[in-house]
Amino acid sequence: MTVTARTILITGGSRGIGRATALLAGQAGWNVAVNYRTDNTAARQTADEIEGLGARAITVQGDVTDSGAVDAMFDATLQAFGTLDAVVVNAGIVAPASPLAEMSDERLRRVVETNILGAFYCARAAARHLPRPMDRPSGALVLLSSAAARLGSPNEYVDYAASKGAIDTLTLGLSKELAAQNVRVNAVRPGIIDTDIHASGGEPDRINRIAPLVPLQRAGTAMETAEAVFWLCTDAASYVTGAHLDVAGGR
Ligand code: NAP
């Protein structure tokens, strides 16, 4: 009997948590669609590593703030692999630390557009493509929230924290909306994780500043986070939906 490989689409799969999730999926033999916005070389490198593991991978350029580009990345994935079983809504940004009173219109718009609207476009496309009969393994949607959603990030990123609060609420509602269509919807809430996102927010050394505040006394790795993300995509999590899974070292 031929077993068809499962397919996963990961937004922002070129680096950090998205890339680590892509590698785990490839290791498990899944077909992987690696979305990225700007860094084609990094996305290609992730795809090459997956192919080196013996799985299939494509790169799909597309900015999640563009609903047409989001729909096109789903179409490209289906065209390449013929199936879609899991979607990881991972692409997200932070902006330099600042109190709300000093945040510009442009910054607020960028954070909200990427982290909320972009996630909604991706979740909507997933809601259109993942439903399946109840007698098949469930489809899975995993959204990257943040511990910031419950910490609030005062004087740093209340915009970012609130955008992740929206992800938590979307996860709750959509999990109930899609359960009867055999789609599980969960969120992972990482704490401080060692990736490039902190440099892109203007503080490359942020993990060293925050690590002493973490009960486990260190930042997490992208791979430690990806383990939780990919687990939620698999049948091992077949009875888990509507969950907010903290991967935050106890913080
Ligand atoms: P990262 O290293 O900065 O990687 C971000 C990824 O998202 C990159 O692949 C980037 O692609 C892509 N991306 C950014 N904007 C995009 C857009 N508009 N359209 C498509 N792709 C876009 O980030 P990370 O640390 O792995 O974070 C991944 C997720 O986890 C984010 O949602 C973040 O908020 C969340 N999270 C991270 C931490 C942490 O401490 N690292 C903590 C809590 C939550 P390009 O490079 O091509 O632009």
Short mmCIF file of N, CA and C and ligand atoms in Angstrom, two decimals, residues 10-20 34-43 60-66 70 73 89-94 110 113-115 118 122 143-149 160 163-164 167 188-201 206-207 219-222 225 229 247, ligand 1:
data_model
loop_
_atom_site.label_atom_id
_atom_site.label_comp_id
_atom_site.label_asym_id
_atom_site.label_seq_id
_atom_site.Cartn_x
_atom_site.Cartn_y
_atom_site.Cartn_z
N ILE A 10 4.30 26.44 5.98
CA ILE A 10 4.78 27.21 7.13
C ILE A 10 5.08 28.64 6.67
N THR A 11 4.37 29.62 7.23
CA THR A 11 4.69 31.00 6.88
C THR A 11 5.92 31.43 7.67
N GLY A 12 6.78 32.22 7.02
CA GLY A 12 8.03 32.62 7.68
C GLY A 12 8.88 31.41 8.00
N GLY A 13 9.03 30.52 7.03
CA GLY A 13 9.78 29.27 7.26
C GLY A 13 11.26 29.39 6.95
N SER A 14 11.71 30.59 6.62
CA SER A 14 13.11 30.72 6.18
C SER A 14 14.10 30.77 7.33
N ARG A 15 13.63 31.19 8.52
CA ARG A 15 14.57 31.22 9.66
C ARG A 15 13.81 31.04 10.97
N GLY A 16 14.57 30.99 12.05
CA GLY A 16 13.98 30.95 13.39
C GLY A 16 13.07 29.74 13.62
N ILE A 17 11.96 30.00 14.31
CA ILE A 17 11.04 28.93 14.71
C ILE A 17 10.41 28.25 13.49
N GLY A 18 10.10 29.05 12.46
CA GLY A 18 9.50 28.49 11.24
C GLY A 18 10.44 27.52 10.56
N ARG A 19 11.70 27.92 10.46
CA ARG A 19 12.70 27.05 9.82
C ARG A 19 12.86 25.74 10.61
N ALA A 20 12.94 25.85 11.95
CA ALA A 20 13.11 24.65 12.78
C ALA A 20 11.91 23.71 12.62
N VAL A 34 7.82 26.16 2.20
CA VAL A 34 8.53 27.13 3.03
C VAL A 34 8.22 28.53 2.50
N ASN A 35 7.34 29.24 3.20
CA ASN A 35 7.06 30.63 2.79
C ASN A 35 8.09 31.57 3.38
N TYR A 36 8.38 32.64 2.66
CA TYR A 36 9.27 33.70 3.15
C TYR A 36 8.83 35.00 2.50
N ARG A 37 9.31 36.11 3.04
CA ARG A 37 8.95 37.41 2.47
C ARG A 37 10.08 37.95 1.60
N THR A 38 11.30 38.02 2.17
CA THR A 38 12.39 38.69 1.45
C THR A 38 13.61 37.80 1.18
N ASP A 39 13.90 36.91 2.10
CA ASP A 39 15.21 36.24 2.06
C ASP A 39 15.14 34.90 1.33
N ASN A 40 15.21 35.01 -0.01
CA ASN A 40 15.12 33.81 -0.84
C ASN A 40 16.24 32.81 -0.55
N THR A 41 17.45 33.33 -0.27
CA THR A 41 18.59 32.43 -0.04
C THR A 41 18.35 31.58 1.20
N ALA A 42 17.87 32.21 2.28
CA ALA A 42 17.62 31.46 3.52
C ALA A 42 16.50 30.43 3.32
N ALA A 43 15.45 30.83 2.59
CA ALA A 43 14.34 29.89 2.34
C ALA A 43 14.83 28.71 1.51
N VAL A 60 8.10 29.35 -1.26
CA VAL A 60 7.01 30.17 -1.80
C VAL A 60 7.15 31.58 -1.27
N GLN A 61 7.53 32.50 -2.17
CA GLN A 61 7.62 33.90 -1.74
C GLN A 61 6.21 34.46 -1.56
N GLY A 62 6.02 35.30 -0.57
CA GLY A 62 4.72 35.95 -0.40
C GLY A 62 4.66 36.69 0.91
N ASP A 63 4.16 37.91 0.86
CA ASP A 63 4.01 38.73 2.06
C ASP A 63 2.64 38.45 2.65
N VAL A 64 2.58 38.04 3.92
CA VAL A 64 1.29 37.65 4.51
C VAL A 64 0.32 38.82 4.65
N THR A 65 0.83 40.06 4.50
CA THR A 65 -0.09 41.20 4.59
C THR A 65 -0.87 41.41 3.29
N ASP A 66 -0.55 40.61 2.27
CA ASP A 66 -1.20 40.72 0.96
C ASP A 66 -2.10 39.48 0.80
N VAL A 70 -1.23 35.50 -0.11
CA VAL A 70 -1.52 34.37 0.80
C VAL A 70 -2.28 33.29 0.04
N MET A 73 0.00 31.43 -2.18
CA MET A 73 0.95 30.47 -1.57
C MET A 73 0.24 29.14 -1.25
N VAL A 89 0.94 29.20 11.08
CA VAL A 89 0.91 30.66 10.90
C VAL A 89 1.96 31.24 11.84
N ASN A 90 3.15 31.40 11.27
CA ASN A 90 4.34 31.68 12.09
C ASN A 90 4.91 33.07 11.83
N ALA A 91 4.77 33.59 10.60
CA ALA A 91 5.39 34.89 10.26
C ALA A 91 4.90 35.94 11.24
N GLY A 92 5.84 36.69 11.79
CA GLY A 92 5.46 37.74 12.73
C GLY A 92 6.64 38.67 12.93
N ILE A 93 6.36 39.88 13.38
CA ILE A 93 7.42 40.88 13.57
C ILE A 93 7.28 41.58 14.92
N VAL A 94 8.40 42.14 15.38
CA VAL A 94 8.36 43.11 16.48
C VAL A 94 8.98 44.41 15.95
N ARG A 110 2.09 48.62 10.81
CA ARG A 110 2.92 47.50 10.34
C ARG A 110 2.77 46.27 11.25
N GLU A 113 -0.84 44.96 10.88
CA GLU A 113 -1.05 44.35 9.56
C GLU A 113 -0.38 42.99 9.46
N THR A 114 0.84 42.90 9.97
CA THR A 114 1.57 41.62 9.83
C THR A 114 1.03 40.58 10.81
N ASN A 115 0.95 40.97 12.09
CA ASN A 115 0.69 39.97 13.13
C ASN A 115 -0.79 39.62 13.27
N GLY A 118 -2.33 39.65 8.72
CA GLY A 118 -1.62 38.59 8.00
C GLY A 118 -2.01 37.22 8.54
N CYS A 122 -4.07 34.13 6.55
CA CYS A 122 -3.56 32.75 6.48
C CYS A 122 -4.54 31.77 7.12
N LEU A 143 -0.99 28.35 15.31
CA LEU A 143 -0.66 29.78 15.21
C LEU A 143 0.39 30.14 16.27
N LEU A 144 1.36 30.97 15.87
CA LEU A 144 2.38 31.42 16.83
C LEU A 144 1.87 32.66 17.55
N SER A 145 1.54 32.45 18.81
CA SER A 145 1.19 33.56 19.70
C SER A 145 2.47 33.94 20.43
N SER A 146 2.36 34.36 21.67
CA SER A 146 3.55 34.71 22.46
C SER A 146 3.16 34.81 23.92
N ALA A 147 4.14 34.53 24.81
CA ALA A 147 3.90 34.79 26.24
C ALA A 147 3.56 36.26 26.46
N ALA A 148 3.97 37.11 25.51
CA ALA A 148 3.65 38.54 25.61
C ALA A 148 2.14 38.77 25.71
N ALA A 149 1.34 37.85 25.14
CA ALA A 149 -0.11 38.02 25.17
C ALA A 149 -0.64 38.05 26.60
N TYR A 160 2.74 44.68 19.97
CA TYR A 160 3.04 43.27 19.66
C TYR A 160 2.26 42.34 20.60
N SER A 163 -1.27 42.22 19.71
CA SER A 163 -1.48 41.48 18.45
C SER A 163 -1.49 39.98 18.72
N LYS A 164 -0.70 39.53 19.71
CA LYS A 164 -0.67 38.11 20.04
C LYS A 164 -1.89 37.71 20.87
N ILE A 167 -4.31 36.68 18.50
CA ILE A 167 -4.07 35.30 18.01
C ILE A 167 -4.67 34.29 18.99
N VAL A 188 0.76 28.15 19.95
CA VAL A 188 1.94 27.99 20.80
C VAL A 188 2.36 29.38 21.24
N ARG A 189 2.62 29.50 22.58
CA ARG A 189 3.03 30.80 23.13
C ARG A 189 4.47 30.71 23.60
N PRO A 190 5.44 31.01 22.70
CA PRO A 190 6.84 30.98 23.14
C PRO A 190 7.12 32.12 24.10
N GLY A 191 8.11 31.88 24.97
CA GLY A 191 8.65 32.96 25.80
C GLY A 191 9.79 33.62 25.06
N ILE A 192 10.94 33.76 25.74
CA ILE A 192 12.08 34.37 25.06
C ILE A 192 12.88 33.27 24.34
N ILE A 193 12.91 33.35 23.01
CA ILE A 193 13.53 32.30 22.19
C ILE A 193 14.66 32.93 21.38
N ASP A 194 15.77 32.21 21.30
CA ASP A 194 16.98 32.72 20.65
C ASP A 194 16.85 32.66 19.12
N THR A 195 16.34 33.75 18.55
CA THR A 195 16.25 33.87 17.08
C THR A 195 16.62 35.30 16.69
N ASP A 196 16.60 35.55 15.37
CA ASP A 196 16.95 36.88 14.85
C ASP A 196 15.90 37.94 15.13
N ILE A 197 14.73 37.54 15.64
CA ILE A 197 13.64 38.52 15.78
C ILE A 197 14.05 39.66 16.72
N HIS A 198 14.91 39.36 17.69
CA HIS A 198 15.28 40.39 18.67
C HIS A 198 16.18 41.45 18.01
N ALA A 199 17.07 41.00 17.13
CA ALA A 199 17.91 41.96 16.38
C ALA A 199 17.03 42.80 15.47
N SER A 200 16.03 42.15 14.86
CA SER A 200 15.17 42.91 13.95
C SER A 200 14.33 43.93 14.73
N GLY A 201 14.14 43.70 16.04
CA GLY A 201 13.46 44.67 16.89
C GLY A 201 14.43 45.66 17.52
N ARG A 206 18.79 41.01 23.54
CA ARG A 206 17.61 40.94 24.43
C ARG A 206 17.55 39.63 25.22
N ILE A 207 17.96 38.53 24.59
CA ILE A 207 17.83 37.25 25.31
C ILE A 207 18.69 37.24 26.59
N ALA A 219 17.17 31.44 27.76
CA ALA A 219 16.27 31.53 26.61
C ALA A 219 16.05 30.13 26.05
N GLY A 220 14.93 29.95 25.35
CA GLY A 220 14.69 28.69 24.66
C GLY A 220 15.32 28.73 23.27
N THR A 221 15.37 27.57 22.62
CA THR A 221 15.88 27.51 21.25
C THR A 221 14.70 27.40 20.28
N ALA A 222 15.01 27.75 19.02
CA ALA A 222 13.98 27.61 17.98
C ALA A 222 13.52 26.16 17.90
N THR A 225 11.03 25.12 20.55
CA THR A 225 9.70 25.65 20.25
C THR A 225 9.05 24.85 19.12
N VAL A 229 5.34 22.97 18.25
CA VAL A 229 4.55 23.35 17.07
C VAL A 229 4.27 22.12 16.21
N VAL A 247 5.45 27.68 25.78
CA VAL A 247 6.81 27.11 25.67
C VAL A 247 7.72 28.24 26.11
P1 NAP B 1 12.28 35.49 12.96
O1 NAP B 1 13.51 34.71 13.24
O2 NAP B 1 12.37 36.98 12.90
O3 NAP B 1 11.66 34.94 11.59
C1 NAP B 1 10.53 35.56 11.08
C2 NAP B 1 10.11 34.87 9.81
O4 NAP B 1 8.90 35.50 9.37
C3 NAP B 1 11.10 35.02 8.68
O5 NAP B 1 11.08 33.83 7.94
C4 NAP B 1 10.54 36.16 7.85
O6 NAP B 1 10.89 36.06 6.48
C5 NAP B 1 9.06 35.93 8.03
N1 NAP B 1 8.23 37.11 7.83
C6 NAP B 1 8.24 38.28 8.49
N2 NAP B 1 7.29 39.10 8.01
C7 NAP B 1 6.68 38.43 7.00
C8 NAP B 1 5.63 38.73 6.11
N3 NAP B 1 5.02 39.92 6.14
N4 NAP B 1 5.25 37.79 5.21
C9 NAP B 1 5.86 36.59 5.16
N5 NAP B 1 6.87 36.24 5.99
C10 NAP B 1 7.27 37.16 6.88
O7 NAP B 1 11.12 35.18 14.00
P2 NAP B 1 10.96 34.00 15.11
O8 NAP B 1 11.61 34.45 16.34
O9 NAP B 1 11.28 32.69 14.50
O10 NAP B 1 9.39 34.12 15.38
C11 NAP B 1 8.43 33.32 14.72
C12 NAP B 1 7.08 33.58 15.37
O11 NAP B 1 7.16 33.28 16.77
C13 NAP B 1 6.61 35.03 15.26
O12 NAP B 1 5.21 35.06 15.05
C14 NAP B 1 6.95 35.60 16.64
O13 NAP B 1 6.12 36.69 16.98
C15 NAP B 1 6.73 34.40 17.52
N6 NAP B 1 7.44 34.48 18.80
C16 NAP B 1 8.81 34.55 18.83
C17 NAP B 1 9.45 34.68 20.05
C18 NAP B 1 10.95 34.78 20.17
O14 NAP B 1 11.43 35.10 21.29
N7 NAP B 1 11.72 34.53 19.13
C19 NAP B 1 8.70 34.74 21.23
C20 NAP B 1 7.33 34.67 21.16
C21 NAP B 1 6.71 34.54 19.94
P3 NAP B 1 11.98 37.03 5.78
O15 NAP B 1 13.25 36.84 6.56
O16 NAP B 1 12.06 36.56 4.38
O17 NAP B 1 11.43 38.42 5.94
#
